[in-house]
Amino acid sequence: MEDRSKEARALFLQGYNCAQAVFGAYAEQLGLPQELAFRIAASFGAGVGRMREVCGACSGMFLVAGLLTGATEGKDQAGKKRNYETVQALAARFRERHGSIICREMLAGVPGFVPDGAGSAPEPEARTAEYYKKRPCPDLIEDAARLVAEYFSLSENSL
């Protein structure tokens, strides 16, 4: 699978949320219109609906994994296991590189960040030069998209 990390970063810098950026970067390769990928991933940005839970970049990786390894039959235990193994492997690799897969934990050192979690105001932050300058998000997004490429090019689960 082609590394789409630069496109994922560029999508984030255009204003898409972190999950949209990662998932949207792979949309064409996955056979999805990019607009549909953006809609599917829309709720997962900023740690799921801006609640600062699971990092949106990770959610984007997991959405790709679901399309590539997800079970389509409710009773397919082996298929579910294969998908869960994939998600856990991607999460482990991301956690090894970044210390966590939880949005608020990774943003804890950002000046002015308030880790309020659930109940956060739903208003997205303005995307200013200062916003991009102080946040690790573009790098996290780029790395999440790279992890997708690395995992699926080295795995028996390749496209």
Short mmCIF file of N, CA and C in Angstrom, two decimals:
data_model
loop_
_atom_site.label_atom_id
_atom_site.label_comp_id
_atom_site.label_asym_id
_atom_site.label_seq_id
_atom_site.Cartn_x
_atom_site.Cartn_y
_atom_site.Cartn_z
N MET A 1 0.85 -1.18 0.00
CA MET A 1 0.00 0.00 0.00
C MET A 1 0.90 1.24 0.00
N GLU A 2 0.62 2.14 -0.88
CA GLU A 2 1.40 3.37 -1.01
C GLU A 2 1.31 4.21 0.25
N ASP A 3 2.44 4.81 0.62
CA ASP A 3 2.50 5.69 1.78
C ASP A 3 1.80 7.01 1.44
N ARG A 4 0.74 7.30 2.12
CA ARG A 4 -0.06 8.51 1.89
C ARG A 4 0.15 9.54 3.01
N SER A 5 1.27 9.44 3.73
CA SER A 5 1.49 10.28 4.91
C SER A 5 1.54 11.77 4.60
N LYS A 6 2.17 12.14 3.51
CA LYS A 6 2.24 13.58 3.16
C LYS A 6 0.86 14.12 2.81
N GLU A 7 0.06 13.31 2.11
CA GLU A 7 -1.29 13.76 1.79
C GLU A 7 -2.13 13.90 3.06
N ALA A 8 -1.96 12.98 4.00
CA ALA A 8 -2.71 13.08 5.27
C ALA A 8 -2.37 14.37 5.99
N ARG A 9 -1.09 14.69 6.06
CA ARG A 9 -0.66 15.94 6.70
C ARG A 9 -1.27 17.14 5.98
N ALA A 10 -1.21 17.13 4.66
CA ALA A 10 -1.75 18.24 3.88
C ALA A 10 -3.25 18.40 4.10
N LEU A 11 -3.98 17.29 4.19
CA LEU A 11 -5.42 17.37 4.43
C LEU A 11 -5.71 18.01 5.79
N PHE A 12 -4.94 17.64 6.80
CA PHE A 12 -5.12 18.25 8.12
C PHE A 12 -4.85 19.75 8.04
N LEU A 13 -3.80 20.12 7.35
CA LEU A 13 -3.46 21.54 7.23
C LEU A 13 -4.48 22.32 6.41
N GLN A 14 -5.32 21.60 5.64
CA GLN A 14 -6.41 22.24 4.90
C GLN A 14 -7.66 22.39 5.76
N GLY A 15 -7.64 21.85 6.99
CA GLY A 15 -8.77 22.01 7.90
C GLY A 15 -9.54 20.75 8.23
N TYR A 16 -9.21 19.62 7.60
CA TYR A 16 -9.89 18.38 7.93
C TYR A 16 -9.43 17.91 9.31
N ASN A 17 -10.29 17.20 10.03
CA ASN A 17 -9.86 16.72 11.34
C ASN A 17 -8.86 15.58 11.17
N CYS A 18 -8.28 15.16 12.27
CA CYS A 18 -7.19 14.17 12.21
C CYS A 18 -7.65 12.83 11.64
N ALA A 19 -8.83 12.37 12.02
CA ALA A 19 -9.32 11.10 11.47
C ALA A 19 -9.63 11.23 9.99
N GLN A 20 -10.24 12.34 9.60
CA GLN A 20 -10.53 12.58 8.18
C GLN A 20 -9.26 12.62 7.37
N ALA A 21 -8.22 13.23 7.92
CA ALA A 21 -6.96 13.37 7.19
C ALA A 21 -6.34 12.01 6.89
N VAL A 22 -6.28 11.14 7.90
CA VAL A 22 -5.68 9.82 7.70
C VAL A 22 -6.55 8.95 6.80
N PHE A 23 -7.83 8.85 7.13
CA PHE A 23 -8.73 8.00 6.35
C PHE A 23 -8.91 8.54 4.94
N GLY A 24 -9.05 9.85 4.82
CA GLY A 24 -9.23 10.48 3.52
C GLY A 24 -8.03 10.32 2.61
N ALA A 25 -6.84 10.26 3.19
CA ALA A 25 -5.64 10.08 2.38
C ALA A 25 -5.62 8.72 1.69
N TYR A 26 -6.29 7.73 2.27
CA TYR A 26 -6.33 6.39 1.70
C TYR A 26 -7.63 6.09 0.95
N ALA A 27 -8.54 7.04 0.88
CA ALA A 27 -9.86 6.79 0.30
C ALA A 27 -9.78 6.19 -1.11
N GLU A 28 -9.03 6.82 -1.98
CA GLU A 28 -8.96 6.35 -3.36
C GLU A 28 -8.44 4.92 -3.44
N GLN A 29 -7.38 4.61 -2.68
CA GLN A 29 -6.83 3.26 -2.69
C GLN A 29 -7.82 2.24 -2.13
N LEU A 30 -8.71 2.70 -1.26
CA LEU A 30 -9.70 1.82 -0.66
C LEU A 30 -10.97 1.71 -1.49
N GLY A 31 -11.02 2.46 -2.60
CA GLY A 31 -12.19 2.41 -3.47
C GLY A 31 -13.35 3.26 -3.00
N LEU A 32 -13.05 4.27 -2.19
CA LEU A 32 -14.09 5.16 -1.68
C LEU A 32 -13.94 6.56 -2.27
N PRO A 33 -15.04 7.23 -2.55
CA PRO A 33 -14.92 8.65 -2.87
C PRO A 33 -14.40 9.38 -1.62
N GLN A 34 -13.50 10.30 -1.82
CA GLN A 34 -12.91 10.99 -0.68
C GLN A 34 -13.96 11.69 0.18
N GLU A 35 -14.98 12.25 -0.46
CA GLU A 35 -16.05 12.91 0.31
C GLU A 35 -16.73 11.93 1.26
N LEU A 36 -16.95 10.70 0.82
CA LEU A 36 -17.55 9.69 1.68
C LEU A 36 -16.61 9.35 2.84
N ALA A 37 -15.34 9.22 2.56
CA ALA A 37 -14.36 8.96 3.62
C ALA A 37 -14.37 10.08 4.66
N PHE A 38 -14.46 11.32 4.18
CA PHE A 38 -14.52 12.45 5.12
C PHE A 38 -15.76 12.37 6.00
N ARG A 39 -16.89 12.00 5.41
CA ARG A 39 -18.13 11.88 6.19
C ARG A 39 -18.03 10.75 7.21
N ILE A 40 -17.49 9.60 6.79
CA ILE A 40 -17.36 8.45 7.69
C ILE A 40 -16.49 8.81 8.89
N ALA A 41 -15.41 9.53 8.66
CA ALA A 41 -14.44 9.85 9.72
C ALA A 41 -14.77 11.12 10.49
N ALA A 42 -15.77 11.87 10.07
CA ALA A 42 -16.05 13.19 10.65
C ALA A 42 -16.22 13.19 12.16
N SER A 43 -16.83 12.20 12.72
CA SER A 43 -17.12 12.18 14.16
C SER A 43 -15.93 11.79 15.03
N PHE A 44 -14.84 11.36 14.41
CA PHE A 44 -13.73 10.83 15.18
C PHE A 44 -12.61 11.83 15.44
N GLY A 45 -12.75 13.06 14.97
CA GLY A 45 -11.71 14.06 15.17
C GLY A 45 -11.63 14.54 16.61
N ALA A 46 -10.45 15.05 16.97
CA ALA A 46 -10.20 15.62 18.30
C ALA A 46 -10.51 14.62 19.41
N GLY A 47 -10.14 13.38 19.17
CA GLY A 47 -10.34 12.36 20.19
C GLY A 47 -11.79 11.94 20.32
N VAL A 48 -12.48 11.78 19.21
CA VAL A 48 -13.89 11.42 19.09
C VAL A 48 -14.76 12.59 19.55
N GLY A 49 -15.26 13.33 18.57
CA GLY A 49 -16.18 14.42 18.86
C GLY A 49 -15.65 15.48 19.80
N ARG A 50 -14.36 15.70 19.76
CA ARG A 50 -13.66 16.68 20.59
C ARG A 50 -13.74 16.36 22.09
N MET A 51 -13.86 15.06 22.40
CA MET A 51 -13.87 14.64 23.81
C MET A 51 -12.47 14.26 24.29
N ARG A 52 -11.48 14.30 23.39
CA ARG A 52 -10.08 14.03 23.72
C ARG A 52 -9.85 12.61 24.21
N GLU A 53 -10.57 11.67 23.63
CA GLU A 53 -10.40 10.26 23.96
C GLU A 53 -9.39 9.65 22.98
N VAL A 54 -9.71 8.59 22.25
CA VAL A 54 -8.77 7.97 21.31
C VAL A 54 -8.42 8.99 20.22
N CYS A 55 -7.14 9.16 20.01
CA CYS A 55 -6.62 10.09 19.01
C CYS A 55 -7.29 9.87 17.65
N GLY A 56 -7.69 10.94 17.02
CA GLY A 56 -8.33 10.85 15.71
C GLY A 56 -7.43 10.26 14.65
N ALA A 57 -6.13 10.51 14.74
CA ALA A 57 -5.21 9.91 13.77
C ALA A 57 -5.25 8.38 13.90
N CYS A 58 -5.33 7.90 15.15
CA CYS A 58 -5.47 6.45 15.37
C CYS A 58 -6.81 5.96 14.85
N SER A 59 -7.86 6.71 15.11
CA SER A 59 -9.18 6.31 14.60
C SER A 59 -9.15 6.20 13.08
N GLY A 60 -8.46 7.11 12.42
CA GLY A 60 -8.30 7.03 10.97
C GLY A 60 -7.60 5.75 10.55
N MET A 61 -6.54 5.37 11.29
CA MET A 61 -5.85 4.10 11.00
C MET A 61 -6.81 2.93 11.17
N PHE A 62 -7.60 2.97 12.23
CA PHE A 62 -8.50 1.86 12.53
C PHE A 62 -9.62 1.76 11.49
N LEU A 63 -10.04 2.88 10.95
CA LEU A 63 -11.04 2.85 9.87
C LEU A 63 -10.47 2.17 8.63
N VAL A 64 -9.24 2.49 8.30
CA VAL A 64 -8.58 1.80 7.17
C VAL A 64 -8.51 0.30 7.47
N ALA A 65 -8.09 -0.04 8.68
CA ALA A 65 -7.98 -1.44 9.06
C ALA A 65 -9.32 -2.16 8.94
N GLY A 66 -10.39 -1.48 9.31
CA GLY A 66 -11.71 -2.08 9.21
C GLY A 66 -12.08 -2.40 7.78
N LEU A 67 -11.76 -1.50 6.88
CA LEU A 67 -12.08 -1.78 5.48
C LEU A 67 -11.22 -2.90 4.91
N LEU A 68 -10.01 -3.03 5.41
CA LEU A 68 -9.11 -4.05 4.87
C LEU A 68 -9.24 -5.40 5.56
N THR A 69 -9.62 -5.42 6.84
CA THR A 69 -9.63 -6.69 7.58
C THR A 69 -10.93 -6.94 8.33
N GLY A 70 -11.88 -6.04 8.24
CA GLY A 70 -13.09 -6.18 9.03
C GLY A 70 -13.97 -7.34 8.60
N ALA A 71 -14.52 -8.02 9.60
CA ALA A 71 -15.46 -9.12 9.35
C ALA A 71 -16.77 -8.54 8.83
N THR A 72 -17.42 -9.27 7.95
CA THR A 72 -18.69 -8.80 7.39
C THR A 72 -19.85 -9.71 7.78
N GLU A 73 -19.55 -10.74 8.51
CA GLU A 73 -20.58 -11.66 9.00
C GLU A 73 -20.58 -11.58 10.53
N GLY A 74 -21.74 -11.44 11.12
CA GLY A 74 -21.84 -11.29 12.56
C GLY A 74 -21.25 -12.43 13.36
N LYS A 75 -21.27 -13.62 12.82
CA LYS A 75 -20.77 -14.80 13.54
C LYS A 75 -19.35 -15.18 13.15
N ASP A 76 -18.69 -14.34 12.38
CA ASP A 76 -17.33 -14.63 11.91
C ASP A 76 -16.32 -14.30 13.01
N GLN A 77 -16.15 -15.22 13.94
CA GLN A 77 -15.24 -15.01 15.06
C GLN A 77 -13.79 -14.87 14.59
N ALA A 78 -13.38 -15.67 13.63
CA ALA A 78 -12.00 -15.60 13.13
C ALA A 78 -11.76 -14.25 12.45
N GLY A 79 -12.74 -13.77 11.70
CA GLY A 79 -12.61 -12.46 11.04
C GLY A 79 -12.54 -11.33 12.04
N LYS A 80 -13.36 -11.39 13.07
CA LYS A 80 -13.31 -10.37 14.12
C LYS A 80 -11.94 -10.38 14.80
N LYS A 81 -11.47 -11.59 15.10
CA LYS A 81 -10.16 -11.72 15.76
C LYS A 81 -9.06 -11.12 14.89
N ARG A 82 -9.08 -11.43 13.60
CA ARG A 82 -8.07 -10.90 12.68
C ARG A 82 -8.09 -9.37 12.69
N ASN A 83 -9.29 -8.78 12.65
CA ASN A 83 -9.41 -7.32 12.67
C ASN A 83 -8.92 -6.75 13.99
N TYR A 84 -9.32 -7.35 15.10
CA TYR A 84 -8.89 -6.84 16.41
C TYR A 84 -7.38 -6.95 16.58
N GLU A 85 -6.80 -8.02 16.06
CA GLU A 85 -5.33 -8.16 16.10
C GLU A 85 -4.67 -7.03 15.31
N THR A 86 -5.24 -6.71 14.17
CA THR A 86 -4.70 -5.63 13.33
C THR A 86 -4.79 -4.30 14.06
N VAL A 87 -5.94 -4.00 14.61
CA VAL A 87 -6.13 -2.74 15.33
C VAL A 87 -5.18 -2.66 16.52
N GLN A 88 -5.07 -3.75 17.27
CA GLN A 88 -4.18 -3.74 18.43
C GLN A 88 -2.72 -3.59 18.02
N ALA A 89 -2.33 -4.19 16.92
CA ALA A 89 -0.95 -4.05 16.43
C ALA A 89 -0.67 -2.62 16.00
N LEU A 90 -1.60 -2.01 15.28
CA LEU A 90 -1.42 -0.61 14.88
C LEU A 90 -1.36 0.30 16.10
N ALA A 91 -2.25 0.07 17.07
CA ALA A 91 -2.25 0.87 18.29
C ALA A 91 -0.95 0.72 19.05
N ALA A 92 -0.44 -0.49 19.14
CA ALA A 92 0.82 -0.73 19.85
C ALA A 92 1.98 0.00 19.18
N ARG A 93 2.03 -0.04 17.86
CA ARG A 93 3.12 0.66 17.14
C ARG A 93 3.02 2.17 17.35
N PHE A 94 1.79 2.70 17.28
CA PHE A 94 1.61 4.14 17.50
C PHE A 94 2.00 4.51 18.93
N ARG A 95 1.56 3.70 19.90
CA ARG A 95 1.87 3.96 21.31
C ARG A 95 3.38 3.90 21.55
N GLU A 96 4.08 2.94 20.91
CA GLU A 96 5.54 2.85 21.06
C GLU A 96 6.22 4.13 20.61
N ARG A 97 5.71 4.71 19.54
CA ARG A 97 6.34 5.92 18.97
C ARG A 97 5.94 7.19 19.70
N HIS A 98 4.72 7.21 20.25
CA HIS A 98 4.20 8.48 20.79
C HIS A 98 3.77 8.43 22.24
N GLY A 99 3.90 7.28 22.88
CA GLY A 99 3.62 7.16 24.30
C GLY A 99 2.17 6.93 24.67
N SER A 100 1.26 7.12 23.75
CA SER A 100 -0.16 6.99 24.05
C SER A 100 -0.94 6.94 22.74
N ILE A 101 -2.21 6.54 22.85
CA ILE A 101 -3.14 6.70 21.74
C ILE A 101 -4.31 7.59 22.18
N ILE A 102 -4.16 8.23 23.35
CA ILE A 102 -5.21 9.08 23.91
C ILE A 102 -4.89 10.54 23.62
N CYS A 103 -5.81 11.20 22.96
CA CYS A 103 -5.62 12.58 22.52
C CYS A 103 -5.18 13.50 23.66
N ARG A 104 -5.92 13.54 24.75
CA ARG A 104 -5.61 14.49 25.83
C ARG A 104 -4.25 14.23 26.46
N GLU A 105 -3.81 12.96 26.46
CA GLU A 105 -2.48 12.65 27.00
C GLU A 105 -1.39 13.20 26.09
N MET A 106 -1.59 13.10 24.79
CA MET A 106 -0.57 13.59 23.86
C MET A 106 -0.56 15.11 23.76
N LEU A 107 -1.68 15.74 24.09
CA LEU A 107 -1.75 17.21 24.04
C LEU A 107 -1.45 17.85 25.39
N ALA A 108 -1.18 17.05 26.41
CA ALA A 108 -1.00 17.57 27.76
C ALA A 108 0.09 18.64 27.84
N GLY A 109 1.12 18.56 27.04
CA GLY A 109 2.20 19.53 27.09
C GLY A 109 2.01 20.76 26.22
N VAL A 110 0.90 20.84 25.52
CA VAL A 110 0.64 21.98 24.63
C VAL A 110 0.24 23.18 25.46
N PRO A 111 0.93 24.31 25.30
CA PRO A 111 0.57 25.50 26.06
C PRO A 111 -0.91 25.88 25.86
N GLY A 112 -1.60 26.09 26.96
CA GLY A 112 -3.00 26.50 26.90
C GLY A 112 -3.99 25.37 26.75
N PHE A 113 -3.51 24.13 26.61
CA PHE A 113 -4.42 23.01 26.46
C PHE A 113 -5.06 22.67 27.79
N VAL A 114 -6.38 22.55 27.80
CA VAL A 114 -7.13 22.16 29.00
C VAL A 114 -7.69 20.76 28.76
N PRO A 115 -7.20 19.77 29.49
CA PRO A 115 -7.64 18.39 29.25
C PRO A 115 -8.97 18.09 29.91
N ASP A 116 -10.03 18.70 29.41
CA ASP A 116 -11.33 18.55 30.06
C ASP A 116 -12.11 17.33 29.62
N GLY A 117 -11.70 16.66 28.55
CA GLY A 117 -12.32 15.41 28.14
C GLY A 117 -13.79 15.51 27.85
N ALA A 118 -14.55 14.49 28.28
CA ALA A 118 -15.99 14.44 28.02
C ALA A 118 -16.64 15.72 28.53
N GLY A 119 -17.54 16.23 27.76
CA GLY A 119 -18.19 17.48 28.13
C GLY A 119 -17.49 18.69 27.56
N SER A 120 -16.43 18.46 26.78
CA SER A 120 -15.73 19.57 26.15
C SER A 120 -16.69 20.35 25.26
N ALA A 121 -16.42 21.62 25.16
CA ALA A 121 -17.21 22.43 24.23
C ALA A 121 -17.04 21.84 22.83
N PRO A 122 -18.12 21.71 22.10
CA PRO A 122 -18.00 21.11 20.76
C PRO A 122 -17.40 22.05 19.72
N GLU A 123 -17.20 23.30 20.07
CA GLU A 123 -16.66 24.28 19.13
C GLU A 123 -15.21 23.93 18.78
N PRO A 124 -14.92 23.66 17.50
CA PRO A 124 -13.53 23.38 17.13
C PRO A 124 -12.68 24.64 17.28
N GLU A 125 -11.42 24.43 17.55
CA GLU A 125 -10.50 25.55 17.68
C GLU A 125 -10.20 26.15 16.31
N ALA A 126 -9.95 27.44 16.31
CA ALA A 126 -9.58 28.12 15.06
C ALA A 126 -8.24 27.57 14.60
N ARG A 127 -8.15 27.29 13.32
CA ARG A 127 -6.92 26.78 12.74
C ARG A 127 -6.06 27.96 12.29
N THR A 128 -5.23 28.41 13.19
CA THR A 128 -4.34 29.53 12.93
C THR A 128 -2.91 29.01 12.81
N ALA A 129 -2.01 29.88 12.40
CA ALA A 129 -0.60 29.50 12.33
C ALA A 129 -0.11 29.10 13.72
N GLU A 130 -0.56 29.79 14.75
CA GLU A 130 -0.16 29.47 16.13
C GLU A 130 -0.69 28.09 16.55
N TYR A 131 -1.90 27.78 16.15
CA TYR A 131 -2.50 26.47 16.44
C TYR A 131 -1.59 25.36 15.89
N TYR A 132 -1.23 25.48 14.61
CA TYR A 132 -0.40 24.44 13.98
C TYR A 132 1.01 24.42 14.57
N LYS A 133 1.50 25.56 14.97
CA LYS A 133 2.86 25.66 15.48
C LYS A 133 3.02 24.94 16.82
N LYS A 134 2.02 25.00 17.67
CA LYS A 134 2.17 24.45 19.01
C LYS A 134 1.69 23.01 19.17
N ARG A 135 1.01 22.47 18.18
CA ARG A 135 0.43 21.13 18.30
C ARG A 135 1.27 20.06 17.60
N PRO A 136 1.28 18.86 18.18
CA PRO A 136 1.97 17.74 17.54
C PRO A 136 1.11 17.06 16.47
N CYS A 137 -0.13 17.49 16.32
CA CYS A 137 -1.10 16.78 15.47
C CYS A 137 -0.62 16.53 14.03
N PRO A 138 -0.07 17.52 13.32
CA PRO A 138 0.37 17.21 11.95
C PRO A 138 1.38 16.07 11.89
N ASP A 139 2.30 16.03 12.85
CA ASP A 139 3.28 14.95 12.88
C ASP A 139 2.64 13.62 13.24
N LEU A 140 1.69 13.63 14.18
CA LEU A 140 1.00 12.41 14.58
C LEU A 140 0.19 11.84 13.42
N ILE A 141 -0.46 12.72 12.68
CA ILE A 141 -1.26 12.32 11.52
C ILE A 141 -0.39 11.72 10.43
N GLU A 142 0.71 12.40 10.16
CA GLU A 142 1.63 11.90 9.14
C GLU A 142 2.16 10.52 9.54
N ASP A 143 2.49 10.36 10.81
CA ASP A 143 3.02 9.08 11.26
C ASP A 143 1.95 7.99 11.24
N ALA A 144 0.72 8.31 11.62
CA ALA A 144 -0.37 7.33 11.57
C ALA A 144 -0.57 6.83 10.14
N ALA A 145 -0.56 7.73 9.19
CA ALA A 145 -0.72 7.33 7.79
C ALA A 145 0.46 6.49 7.33
N ARG A 146 1.65 6.81 7.81
CA ARG A 146 2.84 6.01 7.47
C ARG A 146 2.74 4.62 8.09
N LEU A 147 2.24 4.54 9.32
CA LEU A 147 2.07 3.24 9.97
C LEU A 147 1.11 2.34 9.18
N VAL A 148 0.07 2.92 8.63
CA VAL A 148 -0.86 2.15 7.78
C VAL A 148 -0.09 1.54 6.62
N ALA A 149 0.69 2.36 5.94
CA ALA A 149 1.45 1.88 4.79
C ALA A 149 2.44 0.80 5.19
N GLU A 150 3.15 1.03 6.29
CA GLU A 150 4.13 0.05 6.75
C GLU A 150 3.47 -1.26 7.13
N TYR A 151 2.41 -1.18 7.89
CA TYR A 151 1.74 -2.39 8.37
C TYR A 151 1.18 -3.22 7.22
N PHE A 152 0.47 -2.57 6.33
CA PHE A 152 -0.18 -3.33 5.28
C PHE A 152 0.76 -3.73 4.15
N SER A 153 1.93 -3.11 4.04
CA SER A 153 2.89 -3.57 3.04
C SER A 153 3.71 -4.73 3.58
N LEU A 154 3.81 -4.86 4.90
CA LEU A 154 4.59 -5.93 5.52
C LEU A 154 3.72 -7.10 5.98
N SER A 155 2.43 -6.91 5.95
CA SER A 155 1.51 -7.88 6.51
C SER A 155 0.92 -8.80 5.45
N GLU A 156 0.48 -9.96 5.86
CA GLU A 156 -0.23 -10.85 4.95
C GLU A 156 -1.60 -10.27 4.60
N ASN A 157 -2.00 -9.20 5.28
CA ASN A 157 -3.29 -8.56 5.04
C ASN A 157 -3.20 -7.49 3.95
N SER A 158 -2.14 -7.47 3.17
CA SER A 158 -1.96 -6.45 2.15
C SER A 158 -3.12 -6.44 1.16
N LEU A 159 -3.28 -5.29 0.52
CA LEU A 159 -4.33 -5.18 -0.50
C LEU A 159 -4.07 -6.13 -1.65
#
